[in-house]
Every structure is written in structure tokens, then in C-alpha cells.
Amino acid sequence: MVISEMHGEKGSMGSPTGGRKGNIGDVGPSGRKGEVGEKGAIGVKGPNGNRGVDGEKGTKGEMGQAGIVGITGSRGSKGENGFHGLNGEHGEKGIKGEKGIMGNKGPVGNTGQRGARGQTGEKGQPGESGRTITCGSGWEQFMRSCYYFQFRSKKTWDAAKNDCHRMGGFLVKIDNTIESWFLKNFRTVEKNTGHVWIGAHDSVQESRFIWESDNTVLTYTDWNPGEPNNAGRQEDCVHMNNNNGYKWNDIKCSHVFSYICEKH
Ligand code: BGC
Ligand code: CA
């Protein structure tokens, strides 16, 4: 704030004898500008200014990192049923089944009524003398033969044959299904027979199998499917295969197996 000087000029002097006091003079000219005063107190805050103009749009940012794999969604609904397939081709005819085992012997019938007395017949020829089989210890009788089941000692085919001969018999000759069925039942006597030698062989002529007891060609046979095959061209002796229901296989004679002897 400027402070101005406010006093006027001095009036003219009065007479020495003393006159009256003169009139008040005119107002003098303005004084010199005063010195700068002290800084005043901070004024009150003014009102907010107007909003500025919007800036220009920024450029597009860089792509962010891939997000975490989401949780597996729920199972979809069942698809529609497919079309019915075409009918298959007619199958081949099956293999003919094996002949069944003979049934058990029936019970003894009732005694018949006594017949009327017959007429006296002609005199007959003298009959043959009857024969009762006595098999001996260790032998089992079936029909008209005796059999020796040797399951404890295993031998080559030749040694087994010799043992049967020593006991008055031969390696078993199997003539028919009934005899075969009886022999296969030895499992009820002995469970762990292993393979079992029988008397058939083709060591005289390849593929011509004969029985060692009488050198006759086999009529009844019970080969395992695919046998005899003379595997390795050195299979001349026949055994009952305990892995295949005791069906027959040709094999090397040098194997050591159980064996069955037969005698009449
Ligand atoms: C074959 C027989 C053969 C035997 C010899 C088997 O696998 O089927 O034919 O005699 O082997 O050990
Ligand atoms: Ca064979």
C-alpha cells in the first residue's frame, strides 16, 4: 500500500509589530511516493478452474500372457443309437461229435420161469476146456486181459517194452473204445501219471504204425488232432498225452515215461 505525505507549504511571515494571524494557506502539491509497504497476508483460495480438453486416444497395448487352463466341462449327453447291422453270413457246418462212452452194465434180470422139459437132443461134441484168468498181484483184469499200470518207474519206450516182456506181457495194445475208456480211467487210481507209453510204433516203416505185441497195423486209433506228425522226423513211438485227455501222439522213443503192460 502507498502512503502519501499530507502536509501543505509554510505561509508568509507577519509584520514585526504584530499583526493578525494570517489565513491558512492553500493545500500544497502532492508529496513523494512513499516506500513499498510490508507484504500482505495470503488471500482466500479461488474457485476451481474449468475441465481441460480431452487428450488424444492412446495406441493399442501388447497382448497379455495366456490364461490358466479351465476346468473340464461336464460329460456330453448320450449319442443316438446306430442303425441295425445286416444279417451275417450263414456259418459253416460244425464238426461231427465223438462217439459216446458205453453205458454201465444193467442190473441182473429176474429169474425166469422154469420152461417145459425139452426133447432129448443129439449128442454134442466134447467142449473146449474153459479158462479162468488169474492176473496175479499188481495186475488188473478187464474183459479178457490183464493190465499192469506202471506209474512209479519211468523208462524209455524200449526199456518199458522189455519190462513188460519180462513180466510175461507186452506194451498195451488198444483195440477199441471200450478198452481205451478203461485205460483212461487209470486217473482214478493215479493222478500224476505224466505221459504214458503204449505199444504202437512206426520204427520199421515210417508212418506205418504197428503194435509191438503182434506186429499188426493199428485199426482203432485215438490220435490227438494233428498227430502223428513225426516232428523233427524222429518220432517213432506212441504215448498217451496227459495234457490232452490221454489222446495219442508220436514222439521220440528216448523220452522216459510211465507205461502200461497188457497180458492175456
Ligand atoms: C507236438 C508233438 C510233438 C511234441 C514233441 C508237441 O508240441 O505237438 O507233435 O511230438 O511236441 O515233444
Ligand atoms: Ca508228434
PDB file of C-alpha atoms and ligand atoms in Angstrom:
ATOM      1  CA  MET A   1       0.000   0.000   0.000  1.00  0.00           C
ATOM      2  CA  VAL A   2       1.305   3.612  -0.887  1.00  0.00           C
ATOM      3  CA  ILE A   3       1.465   6.073   1.956  1.00  0.00           C
ATOM      4  CA  SER A   4       1.368   9.810   0.717  1.00  0.00           C
ATOM      5  CA  GLU A   5       2.591  12.872   2.676  1.00  0.00           C
ATOM      6  CA  MET A   6      -0.399  15.074   3.615  1.00  0.00           C
ATOM      7  CA  HIS A   7       1.065  18.424   4.819  1.00  0.00           C
ATOM      8  CA  GLY A   8       0.924  21.781   2.850  1.00  0.00           C
ATOM      9  CA  GLU A   9       3.501  24.692   2.238  1.00  0.00           C
ATOM     10  CA  LYS A  10       4.532  27.225   5.008  1.00  0.00           C
ATOM     11  CA  GLY A  11       2.684  30.690   4.949  1.00  0.00           C
ATOM     12  CA  SER A  12       4.382  34.302   4.604  1.00  0.00           C
ATOM     13  CA  MET A  13       5.748  35.970   7.705  1.00  0.00           C
ATOM     14  CA  GLY A  14       3.607  38.645   9.615  1.00  0.00           C
ATOM     15  CA  SER A  15       4.616  42.230  10.444  1.00  0.00           C
ATOM     16  CA  PRO A  16       7.128  42.687  13.210  1.00  0.00           C
ATOM     17  CA  THR A  17       4.728  44.807  15.143  1.00  0.00           C
ATOM     18  CA  GLY A  18       2.493  42.083  15.363  1.00  0.00           C
ATOM     19  CA  GLY A  19      -0.427  41.812  13.082  1.00  0.00           C
ATOM     20  CA  ARG A  20      -3.060  39.382  12.903  1.00  0.00           C
ATOM     21  CA  LYS A  21      -2.515  35.933  12.336  1.00  0.00           C
ATOM     22  CA  GLY A  22      -2.725  35.217   8.603  1.00  0.00           C
ATOM     23  CA  ASN A  23      -5.118  32.848   6.820  1.00  0.00           C
ATOM     24  CA  ILE A  24      -4.366  29.240   6.325  1.00  0.00           C
ATOM     25  CA  GLY A  25      -2.503  28.776   3.029  1.00  0.00           C
ATOM     26  CA  ASP A  26      -3.661  26.643   0.068  1.00  0.00           C
ATOM     27  CA  VAL A  27      -3.116  22.926   0.033  1.00  0.00           C
ATOM     28  CA  GLY A  28       0.490  22.174  -1.126  1.00  0.00           C
ATOM     29  CA  PRO A  29       1.456  19.874  -4.073  1.00  0.00           C
ATOM     30  CA  SER A  30       1.424  16.080  -3.622  1.00  0.00           C
ATOM     31  CA  GLY A  31       4.411  14.671  -1.741  1.00  0.00           C
ATOM     32  CA  ARG A  32       6.838  11.958  -2.987  1.00  0.00           C
ATOM     33  CA  LYS A  33       5.613   8.480  -3.386  1.00  0.00           C
ATOM     34  CA  GLY A  34       6.123   6.568  -0.097  1.00  0.00           C
ATOM     35  CA  GLU A  35       8.277   3.424   0.307  1.00  0.00           C
ATOM     36  CA  VAL A  36       6.951  -0.027  -0.521  1.00  0.00           C
ATOM     37  CA  GLY A  37       4.975  -1.377   2.478  1.00  0.00           C
ATOM     38  CA  GLU A  38       5.238  -4.893   4.022  1.00  0.00           C
ATOM     39  CA  LYS A  39       3.851  -7.971   2.193  1.00  0.00           C
ATOM     40  CA  GLY A  40       0.162  -8.524   2.988  1.00  0.00           C
ATOM     41  CA  ALA A  41      -1.424 -11.823   4.344  1.00  0.00           C
ATOM     42  CA  ILE A  42      -2.211 -14.850   1.929  1.00  0.00           C
ATOM     43  CA  GLY A  43      -5.522 -14.336   0.159  1.00  0.00           C
ATOM     44  CA  VAL A  44      -8.528 -16.803   0.163  1.00  0.00           C
ATOM     45  CA  LYS A  45      -8.366 -19.851  -2.311  1.00  0.00           C
ATOM     46  CA  GLY A  46     -10.061 -19.073  -5.624  1.00  0.00           C
ATOM     47  CA  PRO A  47     -12.796 -21.273  -7.287  1.00  0.00           C
ATOM     48  CA  ASN A  48     -11.833 -24.466  -9.388  1.00  0.00           C
ATOM     49  CA  GLY A  49     -10.867 -23.835 -12.957  1.00  0.00           C
ATOM     50  CA  ASN A  50     -12.796 -25.318 -15.972  1.00  0.00           C
ATOM     51  CA  ARG A  51     -12.164 -29.014 -17.158  1.00  0.00           C
ATOM     52  CA  GLY A  52      -9.330 -29.258 -19.651  1.00  0.00           C
ATOM     53  CA  VAL A  53      -9.805 -30.563 -23.256  1.00  0.00           C
ATOM     54  CA  ASP A  54      -9.709 -34.491 -23.651  1.00  0.00           C
ATOM     55  CA  GLY A  55      -6.323 -35.873 -24.729  1.00  0.00           C
ATOM     56  CA  GLU A  56      -5.829 -37.971 -27.903  1.00  0.00           C
ATOM     57  CA  LYS A  57      -6.729 -41.725 -27.843  1.00  0.00           C
ATOM     58  CA  GLY A  58      -3.678 -43.957 -26.880  1.00  0.00           C
ATOM     59  CA  THR A  59      -2.274 -46.764 -29.136  1.00  0.00           C
ATOM     60  CA  LYS A  60      -3.401 -50.433 -28.623  1.00  0.00           C
ATOM     61  CA  GLY A  61      -1.489 -52.293 -25.805  1.00  0.00           C
ATOM     62  CA  GLU A  62       0.574 -55.529 -26.293  1.00  0.00           C
ATOM     63  CA  MET A  63      -1.153 -58.937 -25.989  1.00  0.00           C
ATOM     64  CA  GLY A  64      -1.233 -60.352 -22.389  1.00  0.00           C
ATOM     65  CA  GLN A  65       0.090 -63.844 -21.280  1.00  0.00           C
ATOM     66  CA  ALA A  66      -2.040 -66.950 -21.878  1.00  0.00           C
ATOM     67  CA  GLY A  67      -4.573 -67.664 -19.120  1.00  0.00           C
ATOM     68  CA  ILE A  68      -4.656 -70.852 -16.926  1.00  0.00           C
ATOM     69  CA  VAL A  69      -6.374 -73.949 -18.398  1.00  0.00           C
ATOM     70  CA  GLY A  70     -10.021 -74.029 -17.442  1.00  0.00           C
ATOM     71  CA  ILE A  71     -11.791 -76.889 -15.556  1.00  0.00           C
ATOM     72  CA  THR A  72     -13.059 -79.864 -17.636  1.00  0.00           C
ATOM     73  CA  GLY A  73     -16.633 -79.355 -18.712  1.00  0.00           C
ATOM     74  CA  SER A  74     -19.416 -81.787 -17.782  1.00  0.00           C
ATOM     75  CA  ARG A  75     -19.994 -85.006 -19.805  1.00  0.00           C
ATOM     76  CA  GLY A  76     -21.996 -84.632 -23.009  1.00  0.00           C
ATOM     77  CA  SER A  77     -25.294 -86.419 -23.462  1.00  0.00           C
ATOM     78  CA  LYS A  78     -25.507 -89.950 -24.973  1.00  0.00           C
ATOM     79  CA  GLY A  79     -25.441 -90.161 -28.777  1.00  0.00           C
ATOM     80  CA  GLU A  80     -28.274 -91.578 -30.803  1.00  0.00           C
ATOM     81  CA  ASN A  81     -28.471 -95.350 -31.418  1.00  0.00           C
ATOM     82  CA  GLY A  82     -26.780 -96.602 -34.626  1.00  0.00           C
ATOM     83  CA  PHE A  83     -28.606 -98.395 -37.394  1.00  0.00           C
ATOM     84  CA  HIS A  84     -29.291-102.115 -37.143  1.00  0.00           C
ATOM     85  CA  GLY A  85     -26.486-104.116 -38.900  1.00  0.00           C
ATOM     86  CA  LEU A  86     -27.081-106.510 -41.809  1.00  0.00           C
ATOM     87  CA  ASN A  87     -27.514-110.208 -41.038  1.00  0.00           C
ATOM     88  CA  GLY A  88     -24.193-112.168 -41.010  1.00  0.00           C
ATOM     89  CA  GLU A  89     -23.424-114.981 -43.439  1.00  0.00           C
ATOM     90  CA  HIS A  90     -24.579-118.457 -42.660  1.00  0.00           C
ATOM     91  CA  GLY A  91     -21.899-120.295 -40.585  1.00  0.00           C
ATOM     92  CA  GLU A  92     -20.112-123.494 -41.652  1.00  0.00           C
ATOM     93  CA  LYS A  93     -21.424-126.832 -40.598  1.00  0.00           C
ATOM     94  CA  GLY A  94     -19.942-127.957 -37.240  1.00  0.00           C
ATOM     95  CA  ILE A  95     -17.635-130.974 -36.785  1.00  0.00           C
ATOM     96  CA  LYS A  96     -19.292-134.282 -36.108  1.00  0.00           C
ATOM     97  CA  GLY A  97     -19.212-135.118 -32.378  1.00  0.00           C
ATOM     98  CA  GLU A  98     -17.304-138.073 -30.955  1.00  0.00           C
ATOM     99  CA  LYS A  99     -18.995-141.353 -30.255  1.00  0.00           C
ATOM    100  CA  GLY A 100     -20.219-141.510 -26.631  1.00  0.00           C
ATOM    101  CA  ILE A 101     -18.852-143.866 -23.967  1.00  0.00           C
ATOM    102  CA  MET A 102     -20.650-147.144 -23.445  1.00  0.00           C
ATOM    103  CA  GLY A 103     -23.217-147.073 -20.630  1.00  0.00           C
ATOM    104  CA  ASN A 104     -22.959-149.076 -17.389  1.00  0.00           C
ATOM    105  CA  LYS A 105     -23.970-152.698 -17.285  1.00  0.00           C
ATOM    106  CA  GLY A 106     -27.665-153.062 -16.416  1.00  0.00           C
ATOM    107  CA  PRO A 107     -28.943-154.858 -13.279  1.00  0.00           C
ATOM    108  CA  VAL A 108     -29.368-158.631 -13.260  1.00  0.00           C
ATOM    109  CA  GLY A 109     -32.844-159.622 -14.511  1.00  0.00           C
ATOM    110  CA  ASN A 110     -35.366-161.634 -12.524  1.00  0.00           C
ATOM    111  CA  THR A 111     -35.140-165.387 -12.666  1.00  0.00           C
ATOM    112  CA  GLY A 112     -37.326-166.649 -15.467  1.00  0.00           C
ATOM    113  CA  GLN A 113     -39.985-169.269 -15.054  1.00  0.00           C
ATOM    114  CA  ARG A 114     -38.962-172.801 -15.474  1.00  0.00           C
ATOM    115  CA  GLY A 115     -39.514-173.981 -19.029  1.00  0.00           C
ATOM    116  CA  ALA A 116     -41.086-177.208 -20.075  1.00  0.00           C
ATOM    117  CA  ARG A 117     -38.779-180.106 -20.367  1.00  0.00           C
ATOM    118  CA  GLY A 118     -37.209-180.314 -23.806  1.00  0.00           C
ATOM    119  CA  GLN A 119     -36.792-183.267 -26.012  1.00  0.00           C
ATOM    120  CA  THR A 120     -33.669-185.256 -25.758  1.00  0.00           C
ATOM    121  CA  GLY A 121     -31.108-183.729 -28.123  1.00  0.00           C
ATOM    122  CA  GLU A 122     -28.367-185.219 -30.201  1.00  0.00           C
ATOM    123  CA  LYS A 123     -25.160-185.980 -28.521  1.00  0.00           C
ATOM    124  CA  GLY A 124     -22.809-182.950 -28.737  1.00  0.00           C
ATOM    125  CA  GLN A 125     -19.096-182.748 -29.444  1.00  0.00           C
ATOM    126  CA  PRO A 126     -16.768-182.509 -26.497  1.00  0.00           C
ATOM    127  CA  GLY A 127     -16.413-178.810 -25.340  1.00  0.00           C
ATOM    128  CA  GLU A 128     -13.236-176.736 -25.132  1.00  0.00           C
ATOM    129  CA  SER A 129     -11.710-176.554 -21.749  1.00  0.00           C
ATOM    130  CA  GLY A 130     -12.698-173.245 -20.005  1.00  0.00           C
ATOM    131  CA  ARG A 131     -10.118-170.661 -18.918  1.00  0.00           C
ATOM    132  CA  THR A 132     -10.227-168.548 -15.813  1.00  0.00           C
ATOM    133  CA  ILE A 133      -7.917-165.574 -15.915  1.00  0.00           C
ATOM    134  CA  THR A 134      -5.694-165.098 -12.951  1.00  0.00           C
ATOM    135  CA  CYS A 135      -3.885-161.838 -13.439  1.00  0.00           C
ATOM    136  CA  GLY A 136      -1.530-162.016 -10.486  1.00  0.00           C
ATOM    137  CA  SER A 137      -0.509-159.395  -7.993  1.00  0.00           C
ATOM    138  CA  GLY A 138      -0.179-155.850  -9.318  1.00  0.00           C
ATOM    139  CA  TRP A 139      -2.255-156.648 -12.442  1.00  0.00           C
ATOM    140  CA  GLU A 140      -5.836-155.551 -13.035  1.00  0.00           C
ATOM    141  CA  GLN A 141      -8.346-157.509 -15.015  1.00  0.00           C
ATOM    142  CA  PHE A 142     -10.721-156.021 -17.580  1.00  0.00           C
ATOM    143  CA  MET A 143     -12.685-158.109 -20.097  1.00  0.00           C
ATOM    144  CA  ARG A 144     -10.298-160.883 -21.144  1.00  0.00           C
ATOM    145  CA  SER A 145      -6.994-159.088 -20.434  1.00  0.00           C
ATOM    146  CA  CYS A 146      -4.766-158.149 -17.513  1.00  0.00           C
ATOM    147  CA  TYR A 147      -3.125-154.745 -17.258  1.00  0.00           C
ATOM    148  CA  TYR A 148      -0.157-153.508 -15.290  1.00  0.00           C
ATOM    149  CA  PHE A 149      -0.131-149.715 -14.714  1.00  0.00           C
ATOM    150  CA  GLN A 150       3.471-148.707 -14.135  1.00  0.00           C
ATOM    151  CA  PHE A 151       3.383-145.072 -12.982  1.00  0.00           C
ATOM    152  CA  ARG A 152       6.181-145.107 -10.411  1.00  0.00           C
ATOM    153  CA  SER A 153       9.080-146.010 -12.667  1.00  0.00           C
ATOM    154  CA  LYS A 154       9.561-144.071 -15.909  1.00  0.00           C
ATOM    155  CA  LYS A 155      11.500-145.595 -18.787  1.00  0.00           C
ATOM    156  CA  THR A 156      12.334-145.139 -22.482  1.00  0.00           C
ATOM    157  CA  TRP A 157       9.892-146.869 -24.872  1.00  0.00           C
ATOM    158  CA  ASP A 158      12.319-149.809 -25.428  1.00  0.00           C
ATOM    159  CA  ALA A 159      13.078-150.272 -21.723  1.00  0.00           C
ATOM    160  CA  ALA A 160       9.338-150.148 -20.936  1.00  0.00           C
ATOM    161  CA  LYS A 161       8.624-152.770 -23.618  1.00  0.00           C
ATOM    162  CA  ASN A 162      11.392-155.005 -22.205  1.00  0.00           C
ATOM    163  CA  ASP A 163       9.958-154.665 -18.700  1.00  0.00           C
ATOM    164  CA  CYS A 164       6.522-155.785 -19.953  1.00  0.00           C
ATOM    165  CA  HIS A 165       8.108-158.775 -21.748  1.00  0.00           C
ATOM    166  CA  ARG A 166       9.987-159.676 -18.567  1.00  0.00           C
ATOM    167  CA  MET A 167       6.617-159.811 -16.736  1.00  0.00           C
ATOM    168  CA  GLY A 168       5.108-162.058 -19.405  1.00  0.00           C
ATOM    169  CA  GLY A 169       3.192-159.352 -21.273  1.00  0.00           C
ATOM    170  CA  PHE A 170       3.729-156.577 -23.854  1.00  0.00           C
ATOM    171  CA  LEU A 171       3.197-152.825 -24.078  1.00  0.00           C
ATOM    172  CA  VAL A 172      -0.565-152.336 -24.149  1.00  0.00           C
ATOM    173  CA  LYS A 173      -2.409-152.846 -27.420  1.00  0.00           C
ATOM    174  CA  ILE A 174      -5.614-150.805 -27.604  1.00  0.00           C
ATOM    175  CA  ASP A 175      -8.253-152.413 -29.799  1.00  0.00           C
ATOM    176  CA  ASN A 176     -11.395-150.357 -29.280  1.00  0.00           C
ATOM    177  CA  THR A 177     -13.190-147.528 -27.482  1.00  0.00           C
ATOM    178  CA  ILE A 178     -14.157-149.654 -24.502  1.00  0.00           C
ATOM    179  CA  GLU A 179     -10.590-150.702 -23.827  1.00  0.00           C
ATOM    180  CA  SER A 180      -9.429-147.098 -24.344  1.00  0.00           C
ATOM    181  CA  TRP A 181     -12.095-145.887 -21.926  1.00  0.00           C
ATOM    182  CA  PHE A 182     -10.985-148.427 -19.303  1.00  0.00           C
ATOM    183  CA  LEU A 183      -7.333-147.390 -19.668  1.00  0.00           C
ATOM    184  CA  LYS A 184      -8.138-143.678 -19.409  1.00  0.00           C
ATOM    185  CA  ASN A 185      -9.848-144.409 -16.103  1.00  0.00           C
ATOM    186  CA  PHE A 186      -6.457-145.101 -14.537  1.00  0.00           C
ATOM    187  CA  ARG A 187      -6.568-141.464 -13.473  1.00  0.00           C
ATOM    188  CA  THR A 188      -8.893-142.527 -10.682  1.00  0.00           C
ATOM    189  CA  VAL A 189      -6.031-144.713  -9.423  1.00  0.00           C
ATOM    190  CA  GLU A 190      -3.138-142.367 -10.064  1.00  0.00           C
ATOM    191  CA  LYS A 191      -3.485-138.626 -10.669  1.00  0.00           C
ATOM    192  CA  ASN A 192       0.102-137.768 -11.676  1.00  0.00           C
ATOM    193  CA  THR A 193       0.882-140.252 -14.405  1.00  0.00           C
ATOM    194  CA  GLY A 194       2.622-137.846 -16.806  1.00  0.00           C
ATOM    195  CA  HIS A 195       2.689-139.179 -20.374  1.00  0.00           C
ATOM    196  CA  VAL A 196       2.133-142.923 -20.762  1.00  0.00           C
ATOM    197  CA  TRP A 197       3.761-145.251 -23.348  1.00  0.00           C
ATOM    198  CA  ILE A 198       1.585-147.641 -25.330  1.00  0.00           C
ATOM    199  CA  GLY A 199       2.711-150.410 -27.686  1.00  0.00           C
ATOM    200  CA  ALA A 200       2.338-148.575 -31.024  1.00  0.00           C
ATOM    201  CA  HIS A 201       5.372-147.517 -33.106  1.00  0.00           C
ATOM    202  CA  ASP A 202       6.472-146.905 -36.730  1.00  0.00           C
ATOM    203  CA  SER A 203      10.176-147.676 -36.360  1.00  0.00           C
ATOM    204  CA  VAL A 204      10.048-150.417 -39.020  1.00  0.00           C
ATOM    205  CA  GLN A 205       8.463-148.244 -41.708  1.00  0.00           C
ATOM    206  CA  GLU A 206       7.777-144.524 -41.398  1.00  0.00           C
ATOM    207  CA  SER A 207       4.058-143.713 -40.943  1.00  0.00           C
ATOM    208  CA  ARG A 208       3.109-147.398 -40.803  1.00  0.00           C
ATOM    209  CA  PHE A 209       2.172-147.760 -37.134  1.00  0.00           C
ATOM    210  CA  ILE A 210       2.030-151.289 -35.726  1.00  0.00           C
ATOM    211  CA  TRP A 211       1.534-152.885 -32.283  1.00  0.00           C
ATOM    212  CA  GLU A 212       4.670-154.345 -30.784  1.00  0.00           C
ATOM    213  CA  SER A 213       2.693-157.279 -29.323  1.00  0.00           C
ATOM    214  CA  ASP A 214       1.762-158.881 -32.656  1.00  0.00           C
ATOM    215  CA  ASN A 215       3.125-156.523 -35.360  1.00  0.00           C
ATOM    216  CA  THR A 216      -0.397-155.831 -36.686  1.00  0.00           C
ATOM    217  CA  VAL A 217      -1.268-152.442 -38.156  1.00  0.00           C
ATOM    218  CA  LEU A 218      -3.378-150.183 -35.936  1.00  0.00           C
ATOM    219  CA  THR A 219      -7.115-150.406 -36.592  1.00  0.00           C
ATOM    220  CA  TYR A 220      -8.576-148.418 -33.701  1.00  0.00           C
ATOM    221  CA  THR A 221      -6.723-145.091 -33.130  1.00  0.00           C
ATOM    222  CA  ASP A 222      -7.159-142.149 -30.770  1.00  0.00           C
ATOM    223  CA  TRP A 223      -4.720-139.578 -32.172  1.00  0.00           C
ATOM    224  CA  ASN A 224      -4.646-136.042 -30.804  1.00  0.00           C
ATOM    225  CA  PRO A 225      -5.653-133.663 -33.669  1.00  0.00           C
ATOM    226  CA  GLY A 226      -2.609-133.014 -35.903  1.00  0.00           C
ATOM    227  CA  GLU A 227      -0.870-136.263 -34.900  1.00  0.00           C
ATOM    228  CA  PRO A 228       1.039-138.274 -35.843  1.00  0.00           C
ATOM    229  CA  ASN A 229       3.314-135.570 -37.306  1.00  0.00           C
ATOM    230  CA  ASN A 230       6.789-137.122 -36.942  1.00  0.00           C
ATOM    231  CA  ALA A 231       8.039-133.768 -35.621  1.00  0.00           C
ATOM    232  CA  GLY A 232      11.742-133.288 -36.403  1.00  0.00           C
ATOM    233  CA  ARG A 233      11.497-136.528 -38.431  1.00  0.00           C
ATOM    234  CA  GLN A 234      12.426-138.544 -35.397  1.00  0.00           C
ATOM    235  CA  GLU A 235       9.169-139.531 -33.694  1.00  0.00           C
ATOM    236  CA  ASP A 236       8.574-143.291 -33.881  1.00  0.00           C
ATOM    237  CA  CYS A 237       6.910-144.195 -30.580  1.00  0.00           C
ATOM    238  CA  VAL A 238       3.377-143.503 -29.378  1.00  0.00           C
ATOM    239  CA  HIS A 239       2.299-142.214 -25.972  1.00  0.00           C
ATOM    240  CA  MET A 240      -0.950-141.120 -24.396  1.00  0.00           C
ATOM    241  CA  ASN A 241      -0.660-137.351 -23.859  1.00  0.00           C
ATOM    242  CA  ASN A 242      -1.676-136.419 -20.329  1.00  0.00           C
ATOM    243  CA  ASN A 243      -2.172-132.802 -21.432  1.00  0.00           C
ATOM    244  CA  ASN A 244      -4.860-133.705 -23.953  1.00  0.00           C
ATOM    245  CA  GLY A 245      -7.159-136.237 -22.321  1.00  0.00           C
ATOM    246  CA  TYR A 246      -4.606-139.002 -22.991  1.00  0.00           C
ATOM    247  CA  LYS A 247      -5.061-138.775 -26.750  1.00  0.00           C
ATOM    248  CA  TRP A 248      -2.174-140.222 -28.738  1.00  0.00           C
ATOM    249  CA  ASN A 249       0.982-138.514 -30.022  1.00  0.00           C
ATOM    250  CA  ASP A 250       4.071-139.838 -31.797  1.00  0.00           C
ATOM    251  CA  ILE A 251       7.268-138.728 -30.078  1.00  0.00           C
ATOM    252  CA  LYS A 252      10.979-139.609 -29.746  1.00  0.00           C
ATOM    253  CA  CYS A 253      11.359-143.096 -28.250  1.00  0.00           C
ATOM    254  CA  SER A 254      14.155-141.862 -25.968  1.00  0.00           C
ATOM    255  CA  HIS A 255      11.781-139.975 -23.649  1.00  0.00           C
ATOM    256  CA  VAL A 256      11.198-141.598 -20.252  1.00  0.00           C
ATOM    257  CA  PHE A 257       7.504-142.046 -19.459  1.00  0.00           C
ATOM    258  CA  SER A 258       5.168-144.206 -17.394  1.00  0.00           C
ATOM    259  CA  TYR A 259       3.768-147.238 -19.259  1.00  0.00           C
ATOM    260  CA  ILE A 260       1.019-149.845 -19.282  1.00  0.00           C
ATOM    261  CA  CYS A 261       1.654-153.548 -19.920  1.00  0.00           C
ATOM    262  CA  GLU A 262      -1.021-155.998 -21.026  1.00  0.00           C
ATOM    263  CA  LYS A 263      -1.135-159.777 -20.931  1.00  0.00           C
ATOM    264  CA  HIS A 264      -3.770-162.347 -21.868  1.00  0.00           C
TER     265      HIS A 264
HETATM  266  C1  BGC B   1       3.898-131.534 -30.793  1.00  0.00           C
HETATM  267  C2  BGC B   1       4.030-133.019 -30.961  1.00  0.00           C
HETATM  268  C3  BGC B   1       5.456-133.443 -30.720  1.00  0.00           C
HETATM  269  C4  BGC B   1       5.945-132.941 -29.394  1.00  0.00           C
HETATM  270  C5  BGC B   1       7.394-133.267 -29.179  1.00  0.00           C
HETATM  271  C6  BGC B   1       4.448-131.131 -29.459  1.00  0.00           C
HETATM  272  O1  BGC B   1       4.403-129.757 -29.332  1.00  0.00           O
HETATM  273  O2  BGC B   1       2.538-131.167 -30.874  1.00  0.00           O
HETATM  274  O3  BGC B   1       3.632-133.403 -32.243  1.00  0.00           O
HETATM  275  O4  BGC B   1       5.516-134.819 -30.763  1.00  0.00           O
HETATM  276  O5  BGC B   1       5.794-131.536 -29.333  1.00  0.00           O
HETATM  277  O6  BGC B   1       7.787-133.003 -27.856  1.00  0.00           O
HETATM  278 CA    CA B   2       4.132-135.914 -32.664  1.00  0.00          CA
END
